[in-house]
Each structure stands twice: as C-alpha cells, then as structure tokens.
mmCIF file of C-alpha atoms in Angstrom:
data_model
loop_
_atom_site.group_PDB
_atom_site.id
_atom_site.type_symbol
_atom_site.label_atom_id
_atom_site.label_comp_id
_atom_site.label_asym_id
_atom_site.label_seq_id
_atom_site.Cartn_x
_atom_site.Cartn_y
_atom_site.Cartn_z
ATOM 1 C CA MET A 1318 -84.877 265.512 113.177
ATOM 2 C CA ARG A 1319 -83.058 266.673 116.351
ATOM 3 C CA LYS A 1320 -84.489 269.683 118.126
ATOM 4 C CA GLU A 1321 -81.163 271.495 118.294
ATOM 5 C CA TYR A 1322 -80.716 271.095 114.541
ATOM 6 C CA THR A 1323 -83.999 272.754 113.717
ATOM 7 C CA PHE A 1324 -83.385 275.579 116.136
ATOM 8 C CA PHE A 1325 -80.171 276.834 114.464
ATOM 9 C CA ARG A 1326 -81.889 277.716 111.195
ATOM 10 C CA LYS A 1327 -83.307 280.860 112.821
ATOM 11 C CA LYS A 1328 -80.023 282.787 112.987
ATOM 12 C CA GLN A 1329 -80.187 285.969 110.989
ATOM 13 C CA LEU A 1330 -76.974 286.473 108.990
ATOM 14 C CA LYS A 1331 -75.808 288.608 106.076
ATOM 15 C CA PHE A 1332 -72.789 288.771 103.895
ATOM 16 C CA ALA A 1333 -71.028 292.075 103.500
ATOM 17 C CA LYS A 1334 -67.580 293.538 102.783
ATOM 18 C CA SER A 1335 -65.063 292.353 105.329
ATOM 19 C CA ARG A 1336 -61.923 293.961 106.744
ATOM 20 C CA ILE A 1337 -60.364 290.471 106.792
ATOM 21 C CA HIS A 1338 -60.768 289.393 103.205
ATOM 22 C CA ASP A 1339 -63.142 290.534 100.497
ATOM 23 C CA TRP A 1340 -66.583 289.328 101.714
ATOM 24 C CA GLY A 1341 -67.503 288.029 105.140
ATOM 25 C CA LEU A 1342 -70.498 286.741 107.094
ATOM 26 C CA PHE A 1343 -71.972 288.935 109.802
ATOM 27 C CA ALA A 1344 -74.578 288.454 112.569
ATOM 28 C CA LEU A 1345 -77.867 290.365 112.232
ATOM 29 C CA GLU A 1346 -78.960 289.347 115.707
ATOM 30 C CA PRO A 1347 -77.109 288.630 118.992
ATOM 31 C CA ILE A 1348 -75.885 285.027 119.184
ATOM 32 C CA ALA A 1349 -75.169 283.432 122.528
ATOM 33 C CA ALA A 1350 -72.164 281.238 123.207
ATOM 34 C CA ASP A 1351 -72.427 277.563 122.197
ATOM 35 C CA GLU A 1352 -75.255 278.081 119.705
ATOM 36 C CA MET A 1353 -75.508 276.637 116.231
ATOM 37 C CA VAL A 1354 -74.934 279.460 113.788
ATOM 38 C CA ILE A 1355 -75.170 277.945 110.305
ATOM 39 C CA GLU A 1356 -74.594 274.675 108.450
ATOM 40 C CA TYR A 1357 -71.874 274.596 105.768
ATOM 41 C CA VAL A 1358 -73.630 273.216 102.724
ATOM 42 C CA GLY A 1359 -72.561 272.305 99.203
ATOM 43 C CA GLN A 1360 -71.956 269.282 97.016
ATOM 44 C CA MET A 1361 -70.532 266.213 98.744
ATOM 45 C CA VAL A 1362 -67.525 264.894 96.753
ATOM 46 C CA ARG A 1363 -64.675 262.452 97.230
ATOM 47 C CA PRO A 1364 -61.093 263.787 97.679
ATOM 48 C CA ILE A 1365 -59.999 262.976 94.112
ATOM 49 C CA MET A 1366 -62.936 264.992 92.733
ATOM 50 C CA ALA A 1367 -62.239 267.824 95.112
ATOM 51 C CA ASP A 1368 -58.598 267.940 93.883
ATOM 52 C CA ARG A 1369 -59.767 268.023 90.245
ATOM 53 C CA ARG A 1370 -62.280 270.764 90.994
ATOM 54 C CA GLU A 1371 -59.704 272.869 92.825
ATOM 55 C CA GLN A 1372 -57.370 272.651 89.789
ATOM 56 C CA PHE A 1373 -60.272 273.515 87.434
ATOM 57 C CA TYR A 1374 -61.318 276.489 89.561
ATOM 58 C CA THR A 1375 -57.708 277.798 89.510
ATOM 59 C CA GLN A 1376 -57.493 277.315 85.685
ATOM 60 C CA ILE A 1377 -60.693 279.260 85.012
ATOM 61 C CA GLY A 1378 -59.692 282.090 87.346
ATOM 62 C CA ILE A 1379 -61.964 281.551 90.301
ATOM 63 C CA GLY A 1380 -59.895 283.194 93.020
ATOM 64 C CA SER A 1381 -61.245 281.166 95.917
ATOM 65 C CA SER A 1382 -62.625 277.667 96.288
ATOM 66 C CA TYR A 1383 -64.825 276.636 99.134
ATOM 67 C CA LEU A 1384 -63.793 273.066 99.934
ATOM 68 C CA PHE A 1385 -64.392 271.820 103.494
ATOM 69 C CA ARG A 1386 -63.289 268.331 104.626
ATOM 70 C CA VAL A 1387 -65.959 266.338 106.502
ATOM 71 C CA ASP A 1388 -63.775 263.243 106.925
ATOM 72 C CA VAL A 1389 -61.141 261.322 104.948
ATOM 73 C CA GLU A 1390 -63.681 260.249 102.307
ATOM 74 C CA THR A 1391 -65.929 263.280 101.989
ATOM 75 C CA ILE A 1392 -65.406 266.969 101.131
ATOM 76 C CA ILE A 1393 -68.152 269.606 100.819
ATOM 77 C CA ASP A 1394 -67.663 271.813 97.764
ATOM 78 C CA ALA A 1395 -69.615 275.107 98.244
ATOM 79 C CA THR A 1396 -67.859 276.961 95.419
ATOM 80 C CA LYS A 1397 -70.760 276.936 92.979
ATOM 81 C CA CYS A 1398 -73.514 275.401 95.060
ATOM 82 C CA GLY A 1399 -73.429 276.554 98.700
ATOM 83 C CA ASN A 1400 -74.938 278.946 101.198
ATOM 84 C CA LEU A 1401 -73.839 281.967 103.209
ATOM 85 C CA ALA A 1402 -71.434 279.825 105.289
ATOM 86 C CA ARG A 1403 -68.947 279.903 102.437
ATOM 87 C CA PHE A 1404 -68.363 283.624 103.253
ATOM 88 C CA ILE A 1405 -67.015 282.896 106.737
ATOM 89 C CA ASN A 1406 -63.426 284.131 106.964
ATOM 90 C CA HIS A 1407 -60.496 282.646 108.901
ATOM 91 C CA SER A 1408 -59.306 284.123 112.151
ATOM 92 C CA CYS A 1409 -56.486 283.034 114.477
ATOM 93 C CA ASN A 1410 -58.794 284.263 117.265
ATOM 94 C CA PRO A 1411 -62.195 283.032 115.971
ATOM 95 C CA ASN A 1412 -65.607 283.525 117.547
ATOM 96 C CA CYS A 1413 -66.873 280.235 116.131
ATOM 97 C CA TYR A 1414 -65.721 276.670 115.491
ATOM 98 C CA ALA A 1415 -66.754 273.988 113.038
ATOM 99 C CA LYS A 1416 -68.090 270.634 114.168
ATOM 100 C CA VAL A 1417 -69.144 267.521 112.246
ATOM 101 C CA ILE A 1418 -72.502 266.214 113.473
ATOM 102 C CA THR A 1419 -74.642 263.373 112.272
ATOM 103 C CA VAL A 1420 -78.299 264.012 111.526
ATOM 104 C CA GLU A 1421 -80.532 261.178 110.356
ATOM 105 C CA GLY A 1422 -77.437 259.185 109.344
ATOM 106 C CA GLN A 1423 -75.782 262.027 107.351
ATOM 107 C CA LYS A 1424 -72.653 263.877 108.359
ATOM 108 C CA LYS A 1425 -72.959 267.640 108.324
ATOM 109 C CA ILE A 1426 -70.606 270.503 109.126
ATOM 110 C CA VAL A 1427 -72.163 272.988 111.500
ATOM 111 C CA ILE A 1428 -70.645 276.257 112.694
ATOM 112 C CA TYR A 1429 -71.123 276.890 116.415
ATOM 113 C CA SER A 1430 -70.387 280.072 118.406
ATOM 114 C CA LYS A 1431 -67.501 279.899 120.882
ATOM 115 C CA GLN A 1432 -68.573 283.077 122.636
ATOM 116 C CA PRO A 1433 -71.384 285.655 122.485
ATOM 117 C CA ILE A 1434 -71.480 287.344 119.096
ATOM 118 C CA ASN A 1435 -72.914 290.881 118.727
ATOM 119 C CA VAL A 1436 -75.053 292.324 115.944
ATOM 120 C CA ASN A 1437 -72.868 293.233 112.932
ATOM 121 C CA GLU A 1438 -69.927 291.230 114.275
ATOM 122 C CA GLU A 1439 -68.128 289.143 111.717
ATOM 123 C CA ILE A 1440 -68.474 285.370 112.006
ATOM 124 C CA THR A 1441 -65.049 283.688 111.906
ATOM 125 C CA TYR A 1442 -63.439 280.303 112.520
ATOM 126 C CA ASP A 1443 -59.979 278.834 112.320
ATOM 127 C CA TYR A 1444 -59.569 277.091 108.981
ATOM 128 C CA LYS A 1445 -56.813 274.875 110.404
ATOM 129 C CA PHE A 1446 -55.259 274.247 106.999
ATOM 130 C CA PRO A 1447 -52.766 271.404 106.883
ATOM 131 C CA LEU A 1448 -49.083 272.272 106.720
ATOM 132 C CA GLU A 1449 -47.904 272.544 103.089
ATOM 133 C CA TYR A 1450 -44.948 273.836 101.159
ATOM 134 C CA GLU A 1451 -46.942 276.808 99.919
ATOM 135 C CA LYS A 1452 -47.841 279.126 102.793
ATOM 136 C CA PHE A 1453 -51.105 281.100 102.779
ATOM 137 C CA VAL A 1454 -50.745 284.493 104.403
ATOM 138 C CA CYS A 1455 -53.295 285.260 107.132
ATOM 139 C CA LEU A 1456 -55.114 288.591 107.000
ATOM 140 C CA CYS A 1457 -57.208 288.206 110.159
ATOM 141 C CA GLY A 1458 -55.455 291.063 112.052
ATOM 142 C CA ALA A 1459 -55.930 289.403 115.428
ATOM 143 C CA PRO A 1460 -53.328 290.383 118.061
ATOM 144 C CA GLN A 1461 -52.149 286.753 118.269
ATOM 145 C CA CYS A 1462 -52.251 286.132 114.473
ATOM 146 C CA ARG A 1463 -49.992 283.217 113.499
ATOM 147 C CA GLY A 1464 -49.148 284.961 110.176
ATOM 148 C CA PHE A 1465 -50.264 282.026 108.016
ATOM 149 C CA LEU A 1466 -53.410 279.897 107.580
ATOM 150 C CA ASN A 1467 -51.233 276.746 107.515
#
C-alpha cells in the first residue's frame, strides 16, 4: 500500500450541524494544504443501479442520496453504507477537492485539502453537478456563490 494512502487515515474529523445544509464534516485537528483528508467510501455500483437506487431513495422519503461518480462505469453509493465523507457539503469556494486515485488496482475517491484547514472548520468541496433541467439551489453562502449546484 502506498505510504501517502496510509497517512491520510490519521485525520481527526467529526460530523456536526452545519450552517450550509443540515449536517457537515468538520476538522478536529489542523490540516495542511495538499493533504489527504478522507476517502469517500460506499458500495460500488454501475450507473443503471445508481439510477434505480436514487429513484428508490426518493420514493421511500430519504431526503438525500450520497452517490459519487468514480468514472463512466462506476458510482459509489454511500447512502446506507458509507463513512463520514458523506457529510461533506458543497461550497462554491471549497477548501477541498475530490480526486480519483488507484490503490492496488482499485479506483478510490479521496478528498484532499486545497488550503490549510483550521480546527472546527467545515470540510467542503465543489460537487460539480452536471447541468440538468432541474436546478439545485446552492446554500453555501460563499461571496462568489453561483446560486446553484448545477
């Protein structure tokens, strides 16, 4: 296993109420710029299964689903089986970014810090939702907020 991959597990994080949206993920220790913060984990599914699950989650009243595209063939579904990374909220001025890395032949989504992050600062990244007919209102509150997630 790569040295940098084992190092990132040591980040101390917590989920708590967020000013952006419901729950968020926060740093419990200072995080330097360009460090691995957390891996986004969940069940690996194909796009057709992700679409079915998203419809099912909507039908049963789950307000949010946690689907993250790895590539054209793979989506990580953290809705029912994930980790703290699923609590990361969107920001138009994020302090982190998502990157697909390969570890021992498996693609993984890892969240990296773009800048230093202070204790109790909320971890955010830009969801970069694709353009769709239905617009999703952005609640990030950043001065340069785009107004929508897509």
